[in-house]
Tab-separated table of C-alpha atoms in Angstrom:
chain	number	residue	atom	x	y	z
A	23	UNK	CA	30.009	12.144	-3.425
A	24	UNK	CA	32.323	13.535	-0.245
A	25	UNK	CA	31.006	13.298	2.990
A	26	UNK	CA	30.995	16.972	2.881
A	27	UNK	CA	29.577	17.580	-0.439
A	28	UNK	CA	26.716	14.892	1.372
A	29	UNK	CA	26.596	17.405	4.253
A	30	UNK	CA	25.552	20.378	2.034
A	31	UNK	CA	23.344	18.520	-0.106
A	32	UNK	CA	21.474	16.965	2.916
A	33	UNK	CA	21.553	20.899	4.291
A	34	UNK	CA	19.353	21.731	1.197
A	35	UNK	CA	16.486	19.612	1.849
A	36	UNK	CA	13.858	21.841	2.876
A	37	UNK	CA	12.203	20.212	5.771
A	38	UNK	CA	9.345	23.046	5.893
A	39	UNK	CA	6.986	20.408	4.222
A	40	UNK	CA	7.868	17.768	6.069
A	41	UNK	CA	6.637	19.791	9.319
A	42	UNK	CA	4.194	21.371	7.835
A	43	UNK	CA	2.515	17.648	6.405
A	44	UNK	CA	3.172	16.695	10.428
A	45	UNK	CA	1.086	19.169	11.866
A	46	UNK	CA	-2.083	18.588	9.783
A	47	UNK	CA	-1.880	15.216	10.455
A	48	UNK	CA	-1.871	15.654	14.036
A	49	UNK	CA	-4.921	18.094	13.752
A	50	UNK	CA	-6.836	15.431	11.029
A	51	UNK	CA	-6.051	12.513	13.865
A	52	UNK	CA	-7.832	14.982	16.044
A	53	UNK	CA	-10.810	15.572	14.293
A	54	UNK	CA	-11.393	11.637	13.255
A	55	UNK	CA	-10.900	10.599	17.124
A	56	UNK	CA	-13.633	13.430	17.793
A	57	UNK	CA	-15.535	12.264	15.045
A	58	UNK	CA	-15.280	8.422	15.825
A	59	UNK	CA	-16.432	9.538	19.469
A	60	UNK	CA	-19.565	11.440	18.609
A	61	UNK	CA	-20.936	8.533	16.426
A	62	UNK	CA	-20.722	6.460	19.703
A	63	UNK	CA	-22.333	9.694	21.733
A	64	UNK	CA	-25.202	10.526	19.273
A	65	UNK	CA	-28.482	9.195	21.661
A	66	UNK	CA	-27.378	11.792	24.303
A	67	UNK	CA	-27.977	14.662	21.930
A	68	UNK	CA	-30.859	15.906	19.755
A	69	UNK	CA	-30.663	14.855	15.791
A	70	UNK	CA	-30.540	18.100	15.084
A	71	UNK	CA	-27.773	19.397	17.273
A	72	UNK	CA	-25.705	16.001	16.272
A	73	UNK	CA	-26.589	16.263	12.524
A	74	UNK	CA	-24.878	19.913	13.063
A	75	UNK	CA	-21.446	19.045	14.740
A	76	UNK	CA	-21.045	16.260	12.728
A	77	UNK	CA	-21.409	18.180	9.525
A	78	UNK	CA	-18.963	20.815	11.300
A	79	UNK	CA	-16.349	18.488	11.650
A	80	UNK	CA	-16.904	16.455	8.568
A	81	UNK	CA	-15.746	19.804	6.953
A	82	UNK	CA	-13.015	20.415	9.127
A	83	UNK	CA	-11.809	16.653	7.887
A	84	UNK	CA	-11.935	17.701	4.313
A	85	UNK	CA	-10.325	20.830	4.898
A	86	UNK	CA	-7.335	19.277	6.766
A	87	UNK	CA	-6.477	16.899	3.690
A	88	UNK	CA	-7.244	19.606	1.008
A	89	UNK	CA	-4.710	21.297	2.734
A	90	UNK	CA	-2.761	18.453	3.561
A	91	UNK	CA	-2.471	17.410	-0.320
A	92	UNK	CA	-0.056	20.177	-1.862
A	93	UNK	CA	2.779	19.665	1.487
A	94	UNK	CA	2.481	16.066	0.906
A	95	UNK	CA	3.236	16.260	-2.844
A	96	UNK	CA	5.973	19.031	-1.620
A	97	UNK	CA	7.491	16.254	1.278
A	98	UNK	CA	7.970	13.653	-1.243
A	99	UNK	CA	9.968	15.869	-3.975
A	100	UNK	CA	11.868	16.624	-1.242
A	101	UNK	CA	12.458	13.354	-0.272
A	102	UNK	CA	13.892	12.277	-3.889
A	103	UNK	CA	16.676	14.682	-2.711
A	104	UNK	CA	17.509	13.121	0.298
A	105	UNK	CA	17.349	9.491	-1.439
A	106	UNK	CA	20.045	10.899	-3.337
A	107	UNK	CA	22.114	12.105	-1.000
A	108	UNK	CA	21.581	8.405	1.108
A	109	UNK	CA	22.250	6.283	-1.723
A	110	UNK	CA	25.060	8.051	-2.713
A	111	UNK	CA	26.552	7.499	0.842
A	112	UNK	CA	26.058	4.185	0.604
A	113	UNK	CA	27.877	3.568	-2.490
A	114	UNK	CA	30.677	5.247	-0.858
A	115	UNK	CA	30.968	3.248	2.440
A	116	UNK	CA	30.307	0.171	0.355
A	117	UNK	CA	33.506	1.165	-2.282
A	118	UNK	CA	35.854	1.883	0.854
A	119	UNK	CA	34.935	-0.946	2.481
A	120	UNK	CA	35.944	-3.104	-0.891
A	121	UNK	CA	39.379	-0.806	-1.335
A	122	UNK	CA	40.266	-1.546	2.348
A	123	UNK	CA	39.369	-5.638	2.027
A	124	UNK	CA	41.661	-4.702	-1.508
A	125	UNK	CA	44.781	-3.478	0.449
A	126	UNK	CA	44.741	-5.852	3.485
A	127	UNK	CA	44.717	-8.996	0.706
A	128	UNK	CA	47.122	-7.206	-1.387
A	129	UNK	CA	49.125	-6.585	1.932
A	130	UNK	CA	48.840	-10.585	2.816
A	131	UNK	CA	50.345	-11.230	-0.944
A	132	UNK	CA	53.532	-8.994	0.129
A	133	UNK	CA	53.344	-6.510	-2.055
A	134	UNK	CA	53.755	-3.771	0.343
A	135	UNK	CA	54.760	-3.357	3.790
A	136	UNK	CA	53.289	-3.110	6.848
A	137	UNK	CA	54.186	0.506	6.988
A	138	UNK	CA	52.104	1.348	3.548
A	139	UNK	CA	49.140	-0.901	4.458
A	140	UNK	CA	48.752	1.628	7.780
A	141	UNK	CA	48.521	4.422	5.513
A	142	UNK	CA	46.524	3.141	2.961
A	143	UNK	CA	43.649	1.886	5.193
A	144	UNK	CA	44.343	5.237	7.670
A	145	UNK	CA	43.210	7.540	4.863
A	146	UNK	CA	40.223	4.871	4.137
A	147	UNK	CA	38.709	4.242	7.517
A	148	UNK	CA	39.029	7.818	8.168
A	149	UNK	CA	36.462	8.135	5.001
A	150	UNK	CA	34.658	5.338	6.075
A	151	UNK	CA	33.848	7.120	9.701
A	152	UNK	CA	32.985	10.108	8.346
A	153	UNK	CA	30.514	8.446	5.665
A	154	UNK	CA	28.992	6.884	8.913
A	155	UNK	CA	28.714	10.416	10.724
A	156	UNK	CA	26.742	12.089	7.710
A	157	UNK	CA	24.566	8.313	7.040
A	158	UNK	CA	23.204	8.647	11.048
A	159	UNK	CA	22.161	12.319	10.161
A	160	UNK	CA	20.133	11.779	7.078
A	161	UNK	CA	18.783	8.883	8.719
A	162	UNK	CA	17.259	10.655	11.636
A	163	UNK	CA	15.842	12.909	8.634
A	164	UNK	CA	14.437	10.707	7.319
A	165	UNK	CA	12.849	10.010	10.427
A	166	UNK	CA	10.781	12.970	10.214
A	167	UNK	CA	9.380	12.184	6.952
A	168	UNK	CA	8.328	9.115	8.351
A	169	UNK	CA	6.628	11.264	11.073
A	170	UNK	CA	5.155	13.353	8.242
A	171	UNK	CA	3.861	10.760	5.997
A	172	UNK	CA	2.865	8.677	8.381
A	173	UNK	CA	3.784	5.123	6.295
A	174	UNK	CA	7.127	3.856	5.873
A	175	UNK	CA	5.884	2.319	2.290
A	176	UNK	CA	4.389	5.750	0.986
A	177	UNK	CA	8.533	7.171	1.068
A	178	UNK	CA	9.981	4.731	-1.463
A	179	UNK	CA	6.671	5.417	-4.183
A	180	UNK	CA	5.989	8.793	-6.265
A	181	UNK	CA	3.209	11.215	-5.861
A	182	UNK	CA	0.059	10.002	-7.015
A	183	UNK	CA	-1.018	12.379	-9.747
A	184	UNK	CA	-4.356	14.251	-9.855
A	185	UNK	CA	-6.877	11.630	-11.616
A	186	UNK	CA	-7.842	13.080	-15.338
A	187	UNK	CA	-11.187	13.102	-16.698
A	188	UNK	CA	-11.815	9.644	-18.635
A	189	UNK	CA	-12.878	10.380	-22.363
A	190	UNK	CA	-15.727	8.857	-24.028
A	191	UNK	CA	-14.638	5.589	-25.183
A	192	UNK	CA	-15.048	4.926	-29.575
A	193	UNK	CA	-17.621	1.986	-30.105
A	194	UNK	CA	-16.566	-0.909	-30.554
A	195	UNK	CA	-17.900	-4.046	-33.003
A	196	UNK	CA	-20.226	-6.298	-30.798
A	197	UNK	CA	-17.768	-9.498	-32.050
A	198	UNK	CA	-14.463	-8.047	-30.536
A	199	UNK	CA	-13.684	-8.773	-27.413
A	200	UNK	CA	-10.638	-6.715	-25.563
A	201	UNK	CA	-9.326	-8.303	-22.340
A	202	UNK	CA	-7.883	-5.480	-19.831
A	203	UNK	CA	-4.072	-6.086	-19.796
A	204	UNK	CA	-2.645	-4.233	-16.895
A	205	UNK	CA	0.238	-1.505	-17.619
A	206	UNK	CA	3.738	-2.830	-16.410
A	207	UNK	CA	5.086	-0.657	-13.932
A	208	UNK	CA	9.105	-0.356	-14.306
A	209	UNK	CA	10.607	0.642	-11.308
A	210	UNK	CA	13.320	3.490	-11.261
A	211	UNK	CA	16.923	2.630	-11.272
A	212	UNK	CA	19.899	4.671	-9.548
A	213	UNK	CA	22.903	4.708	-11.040
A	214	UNK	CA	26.148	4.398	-8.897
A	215	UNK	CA	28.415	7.721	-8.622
A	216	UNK	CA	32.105	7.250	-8.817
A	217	UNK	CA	35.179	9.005	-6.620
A	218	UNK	CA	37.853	8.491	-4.826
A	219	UNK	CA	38.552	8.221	-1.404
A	220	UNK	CA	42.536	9.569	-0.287
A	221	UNK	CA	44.800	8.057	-2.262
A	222	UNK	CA	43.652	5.452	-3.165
A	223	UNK	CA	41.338	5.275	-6.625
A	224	UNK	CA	38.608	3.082	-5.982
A	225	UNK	CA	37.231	0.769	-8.863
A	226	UNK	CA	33.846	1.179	-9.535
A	227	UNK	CA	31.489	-1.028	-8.115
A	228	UNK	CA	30.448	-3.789	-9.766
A	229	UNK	CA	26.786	-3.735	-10.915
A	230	UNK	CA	24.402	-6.658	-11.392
A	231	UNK	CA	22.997	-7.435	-14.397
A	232	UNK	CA	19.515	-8.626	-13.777
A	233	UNK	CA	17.601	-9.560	-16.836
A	234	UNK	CA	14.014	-8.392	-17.214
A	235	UNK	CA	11.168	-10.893	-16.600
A	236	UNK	CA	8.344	-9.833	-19.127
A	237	UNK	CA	5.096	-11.939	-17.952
A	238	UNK	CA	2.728	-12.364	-20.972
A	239	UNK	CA	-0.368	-11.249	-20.274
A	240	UNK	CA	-3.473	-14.033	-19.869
A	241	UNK	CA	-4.544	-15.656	-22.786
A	242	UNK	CA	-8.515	-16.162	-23.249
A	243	UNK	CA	-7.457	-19.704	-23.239
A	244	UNK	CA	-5.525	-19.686	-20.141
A	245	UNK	CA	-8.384	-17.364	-17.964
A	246	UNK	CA	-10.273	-19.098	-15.748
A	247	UNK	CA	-13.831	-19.183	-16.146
A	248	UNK	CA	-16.546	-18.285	-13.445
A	249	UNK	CA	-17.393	-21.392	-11.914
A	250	UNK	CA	-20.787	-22.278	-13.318
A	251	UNK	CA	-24.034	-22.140	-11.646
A	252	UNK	CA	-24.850	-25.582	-10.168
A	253	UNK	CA	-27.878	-27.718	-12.072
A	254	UNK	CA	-31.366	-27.738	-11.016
A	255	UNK	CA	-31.849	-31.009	-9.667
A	256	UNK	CA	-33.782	-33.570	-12.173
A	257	UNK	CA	-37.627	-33.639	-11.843
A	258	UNK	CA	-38.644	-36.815	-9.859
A	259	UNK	CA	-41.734	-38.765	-11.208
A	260	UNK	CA	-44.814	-39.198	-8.883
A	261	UNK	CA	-44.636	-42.093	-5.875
A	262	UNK	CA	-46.591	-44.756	-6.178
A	263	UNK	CA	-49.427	-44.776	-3.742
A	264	UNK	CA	-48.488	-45.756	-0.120
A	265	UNK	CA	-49.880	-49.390	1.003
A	266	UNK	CA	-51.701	-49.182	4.033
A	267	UNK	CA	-48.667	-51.540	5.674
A	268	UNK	CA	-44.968	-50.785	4.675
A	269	UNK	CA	-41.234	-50.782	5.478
A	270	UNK	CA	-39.420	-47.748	5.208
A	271	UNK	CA	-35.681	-48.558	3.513
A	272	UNK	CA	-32.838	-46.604	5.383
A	273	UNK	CA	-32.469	-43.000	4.483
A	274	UNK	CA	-28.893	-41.407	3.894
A	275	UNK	CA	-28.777	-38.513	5.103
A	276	UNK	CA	-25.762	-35.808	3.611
A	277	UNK	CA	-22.810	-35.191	5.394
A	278	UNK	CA	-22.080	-31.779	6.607
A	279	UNK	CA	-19.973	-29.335	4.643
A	280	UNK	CA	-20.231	-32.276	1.374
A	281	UNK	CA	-21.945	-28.928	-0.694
A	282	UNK	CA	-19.452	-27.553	-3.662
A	283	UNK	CA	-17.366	-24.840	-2.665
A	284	UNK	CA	-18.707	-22.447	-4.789
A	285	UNK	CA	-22.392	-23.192	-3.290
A	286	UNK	CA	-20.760	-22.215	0.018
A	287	UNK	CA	-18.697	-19.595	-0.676
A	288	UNK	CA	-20.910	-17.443	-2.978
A	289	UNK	CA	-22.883	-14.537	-1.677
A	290	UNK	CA	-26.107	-13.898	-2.393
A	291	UNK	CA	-25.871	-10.586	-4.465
A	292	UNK	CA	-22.863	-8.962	-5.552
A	293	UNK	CA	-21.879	-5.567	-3.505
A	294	UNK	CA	-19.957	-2.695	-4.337
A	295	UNK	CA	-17.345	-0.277	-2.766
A	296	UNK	CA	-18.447	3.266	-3.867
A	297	UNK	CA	-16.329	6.028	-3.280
A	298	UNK	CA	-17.542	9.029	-1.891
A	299	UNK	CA	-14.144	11.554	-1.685
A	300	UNK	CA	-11.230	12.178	-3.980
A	301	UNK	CA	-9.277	10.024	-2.082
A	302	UNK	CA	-10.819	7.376	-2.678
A	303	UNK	CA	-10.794	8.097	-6.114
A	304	UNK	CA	-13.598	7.517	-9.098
A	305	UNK	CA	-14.595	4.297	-9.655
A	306	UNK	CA	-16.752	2.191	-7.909
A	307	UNK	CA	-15.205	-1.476	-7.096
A	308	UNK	CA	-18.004	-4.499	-7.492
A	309	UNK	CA	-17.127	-7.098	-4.917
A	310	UNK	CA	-18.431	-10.967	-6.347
A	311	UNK	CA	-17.146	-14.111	-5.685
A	312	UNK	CA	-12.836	-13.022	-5.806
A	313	UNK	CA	-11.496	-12.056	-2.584
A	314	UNK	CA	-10.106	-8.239	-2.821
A	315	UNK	CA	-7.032	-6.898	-2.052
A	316	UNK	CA	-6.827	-3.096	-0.528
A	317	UNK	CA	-3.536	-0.829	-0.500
A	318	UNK	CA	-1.330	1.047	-2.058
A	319	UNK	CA	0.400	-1.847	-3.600
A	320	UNK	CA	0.262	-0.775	-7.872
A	321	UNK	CA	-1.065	-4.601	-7.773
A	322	UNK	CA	-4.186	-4.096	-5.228
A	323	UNK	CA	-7.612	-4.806	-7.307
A	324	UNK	CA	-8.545	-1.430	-5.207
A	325	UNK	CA	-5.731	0.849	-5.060
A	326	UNK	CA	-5.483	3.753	-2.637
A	327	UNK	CA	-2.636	6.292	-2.370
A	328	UNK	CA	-1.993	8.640	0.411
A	329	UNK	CA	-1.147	9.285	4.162
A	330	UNK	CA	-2.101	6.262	6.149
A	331	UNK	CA	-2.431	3.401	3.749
A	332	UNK	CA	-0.437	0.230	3.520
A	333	UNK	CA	0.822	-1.819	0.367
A	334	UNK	CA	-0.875	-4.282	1.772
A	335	UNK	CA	-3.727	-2.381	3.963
A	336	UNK	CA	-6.625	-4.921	4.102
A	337	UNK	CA	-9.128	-7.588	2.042
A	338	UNK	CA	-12.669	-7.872	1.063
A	339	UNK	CA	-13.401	-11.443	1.751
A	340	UNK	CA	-16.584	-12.989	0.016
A	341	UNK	CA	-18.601	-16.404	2.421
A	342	UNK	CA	-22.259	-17.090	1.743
A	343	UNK	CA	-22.929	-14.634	4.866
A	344	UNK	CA	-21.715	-12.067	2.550
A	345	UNK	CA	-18.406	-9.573	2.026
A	346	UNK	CA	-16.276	-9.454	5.477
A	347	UNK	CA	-13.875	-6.515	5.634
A	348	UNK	CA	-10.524	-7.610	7.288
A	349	UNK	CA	-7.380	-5.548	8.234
A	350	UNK	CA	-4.306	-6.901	7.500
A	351	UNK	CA	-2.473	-6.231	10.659
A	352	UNK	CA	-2.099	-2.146	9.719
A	353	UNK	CA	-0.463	0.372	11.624
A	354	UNK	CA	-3.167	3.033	10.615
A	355	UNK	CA	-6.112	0.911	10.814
A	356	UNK	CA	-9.242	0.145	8.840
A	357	UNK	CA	-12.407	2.146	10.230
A	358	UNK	CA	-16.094	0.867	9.450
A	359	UNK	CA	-18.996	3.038	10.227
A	360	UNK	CA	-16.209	5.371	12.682
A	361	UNK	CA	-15.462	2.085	14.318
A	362	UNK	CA	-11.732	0.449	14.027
A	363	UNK	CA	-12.078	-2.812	13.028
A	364	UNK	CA	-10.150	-6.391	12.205
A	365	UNK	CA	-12.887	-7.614	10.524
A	366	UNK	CA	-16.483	-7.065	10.364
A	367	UNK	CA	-19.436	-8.401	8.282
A	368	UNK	CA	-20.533	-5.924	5.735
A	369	UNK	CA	-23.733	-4.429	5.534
A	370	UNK	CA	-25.758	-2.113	3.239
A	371	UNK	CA	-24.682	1.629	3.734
A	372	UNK	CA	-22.040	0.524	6.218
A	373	UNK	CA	-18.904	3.765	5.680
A	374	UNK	CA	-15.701	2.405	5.295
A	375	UNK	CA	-12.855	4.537	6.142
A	376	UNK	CA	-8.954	3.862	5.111
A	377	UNK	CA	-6.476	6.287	5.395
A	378	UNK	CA	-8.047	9.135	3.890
A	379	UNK	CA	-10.208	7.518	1.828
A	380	UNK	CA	-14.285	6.929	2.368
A	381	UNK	CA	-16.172	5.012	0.406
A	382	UNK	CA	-19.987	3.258	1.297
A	383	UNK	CA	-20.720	-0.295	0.799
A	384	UNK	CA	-23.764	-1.359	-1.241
A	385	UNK	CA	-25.312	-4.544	-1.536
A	386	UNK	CA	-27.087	-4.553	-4.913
C-alpha cells in the first residue's frame, strides 16, 4: 500500500462511532460519580426520597450502556479498518528500510557508484518520510478510539457477541464422567502486502515460521485433587484419677502458624459472584478455595468484556477470613458497594461493580 492509497483508506474510517461511544461514556462517568456520591449522602435524606433518585439514576446507568452497546460494536469494526491501513504502513517502512540497508551494502561491495547509490536511496527515503507522515496521523486516530473505548486492551480483541440461550443439555449415564476442556482460541493472522517503492522492487519480507504449540488438555490422572479434609483427631481414653499430690510433666505448647495450609487458607463456606446485568453476563461464578482471576483476558476463570475492563482487571482471593476482592493496579478501577477499592473483605450482599458489569456477592 502507497502512502497515498494509506491516506484515502485512513480518510474512510468513519470516526462518527468513535465520538459518539466518547460522549456516552463521559455522561455514564457522570452518572456513576453521582451515584457513588449519593450512597455516601443517603442519612441526610428520607428513604423514600433516596430510594427514588437512586432508582432514577440507576436507569439513567442502564440506559447510557444500552445505548452505548451498538456504537461500541460500530467503533471496533471500524477499527479493523484502520488496523489495516497501520499494519500495512508498517510493512512498508519496514521493506524500505531493508531495500535501503540492501543498496548501501551493495554500494560498499562496488557494484555501483556513488552517483547511483544517491538515487537509489533518494527515491527510498523519500518513501520512507512519507510512510512516517501518514503512520503519525493514524496514530493520533487511533488515539481517539482509545478515548472512546476507554482500554487500550479492548482495541486489539473482537466484539463480544450477544450471549445465546443455552439448550437443555441430553442426559448423560451416571458412570461417564466429561471433564470441561476449554476451546483454543487461535488468534488472527495478517498477511504482509507487497509493492514497490521507486525504482527499486523490494523483496518481500521475510515471514517467520512459528510452529503451533497444541497443549493437551489435563488428564484425570494429571488433575489435582481437592486437598482433603483434615482427620478428626483420635479419641483419647479416660485419665486415670488425679493423686491428691503430683508433678505436672512439661507441656508443649504448638508453635504459631505450624496448622496445614489448607486449614488456614480455607473459608468457611463457599461464596458466589452473581450477576445481576447483561454485562456481567449469565452465570453465576462459585468462589472456594482457588484464587480467581477477573478480566477480559479469554483465560480469566470470570471473564468480562466491555468498556472499562482490563485483561488482567482484578482477583478474588480466598484466607480463612473469607474472599478479599483486590484490584490489580487498573486504570478504571474496581468499585464495591459504590466505593473504589484495592482490596476489601467480602461480605454477604456486598455490589461489586467492574467496568460495566454488576454482580452481588453471596456467601452461601
Amino acid at each position: 500500500m502507497s502512502s497515498e492509497q494509506a491516506k484515502a483508506a485512513l480518510l474512510a474510517v468513519d470516526l462518527g462511532p468513535v465520538d459518539g461511544l466518547a460522549a456516552l461514556r463521559e455522561k455514564l462517568l457522570e452518572v456513576e460519580t453521582r451515584l457513588e456520591q449519593m450512597d455516601n449522602m443517603a442519612s441526610s435524606v428520607s428513604p423514600e426520597v433516596f430510594t427514588r433518585v437512586k432508582a432514577d439514576y440507576e436507569a439513567r446507568r442502564d440506559g447510557i450502556i444500552g445505548e452505548a452497546r451498538p456504537l461500541y460494536e460500530a467503533v471496533m469494526a471500524e477499527y479493523q479498518k484502520l488496523k489495516a491501513v497501520f499494519a500495512d504502513l508498517q510493512q512498508t517502512e519496514k521493506r524500505a528500510r531493508l531495500a535501503r540497508e540492501e543498496i548501501e551494502f551493495r554500494a560498499m561491495l562496488g557494484e555501483f557508484d556513488g552517483a547511483e547509490k544517491t538515487s537509489r536511496l533518494g527515491a527510498i527515503d523519500a518513501e520512507v518520510g512519507d510512510a512516517e507522515t501518514v503512520l503519525a496521523e493514524v496514530s493520533a486516530v487511533r488515539e481517539r478510539f482509545i478515548a472512546a473505548v476507554g482500554d487500550e486492551s479492548e482495541l486489539d480483541g473482537e466484539p463480544e457477541a450477544s450471549p445465546q440461550p443455552e439448550a437443555e443439555p441430553e442426559p448423560e449415564p451416571e458412570s461417564a464422567v466429561i471433564a470441561d476442556v476449554p476451546t483454543p482460541i487461535t488468534a488472527p493472522s495478517l498477511e504482509a502486502p507487497t509493492g514497490q517503492i521507486g525504482a527499486v522492487t523490494l523483496p518481500p519480507v521475510p515471514q517467520l515460521s512459528i510452529p503451533d504449540i497444541t497443549i493437551p488438555p489435563p488428564s484425570r490422572e494429571t488433575m489435582v485433587a481437592p486437598a482433603p479434609a483434615p482427620a478428626p483427631p483420635p479419641s483419647r481414653p479416660m485419665p486415670p484419677p488425679v493423686p491428691s499430690t503430683m508433678v505436672l510433666q512439661a507441656i508443649k505448647l504448638p508453635l504459631a502458624n505450624t496448622e496445614p495450609v489448607s486449614a488456614i487458607s480455607t473459608p468457611s463456606k463457599p461464596g458466589r459472584l452473581v450477576p445481576q446485568n447483561p454485562e456481567a453476563g449469565r452465570q453465576t461464578h462459585v468462589a472456594t478455595v482457588k484464587t480467581l482471576s477477573i478480566g477480559a483476558a479469554p483465560e480469566s476463570d470470570i471473564r468480562i468484556a466491555g468498556p472499562g475492563v482490563e485483561l488482567r482487571h482484578a482477583e478474588l482471593r480466598p484466607s480463612a477470613s473469607g474472599f478479599t476482592l483486590v484490584d490489580l493496579d487498573s486504570r478504571n478501577g474496581t468499585r464495591v458497594n459504590g466505593e473504589r477499592v484495592n482490596s476489601r473483605l467480602l461480605e454477604d450482599e456486598d455490589v461489586v461493580m467492574i467496568g460495566a458489569a454488576r454482580f452481588v456477592f453471596r456467601l452461601s
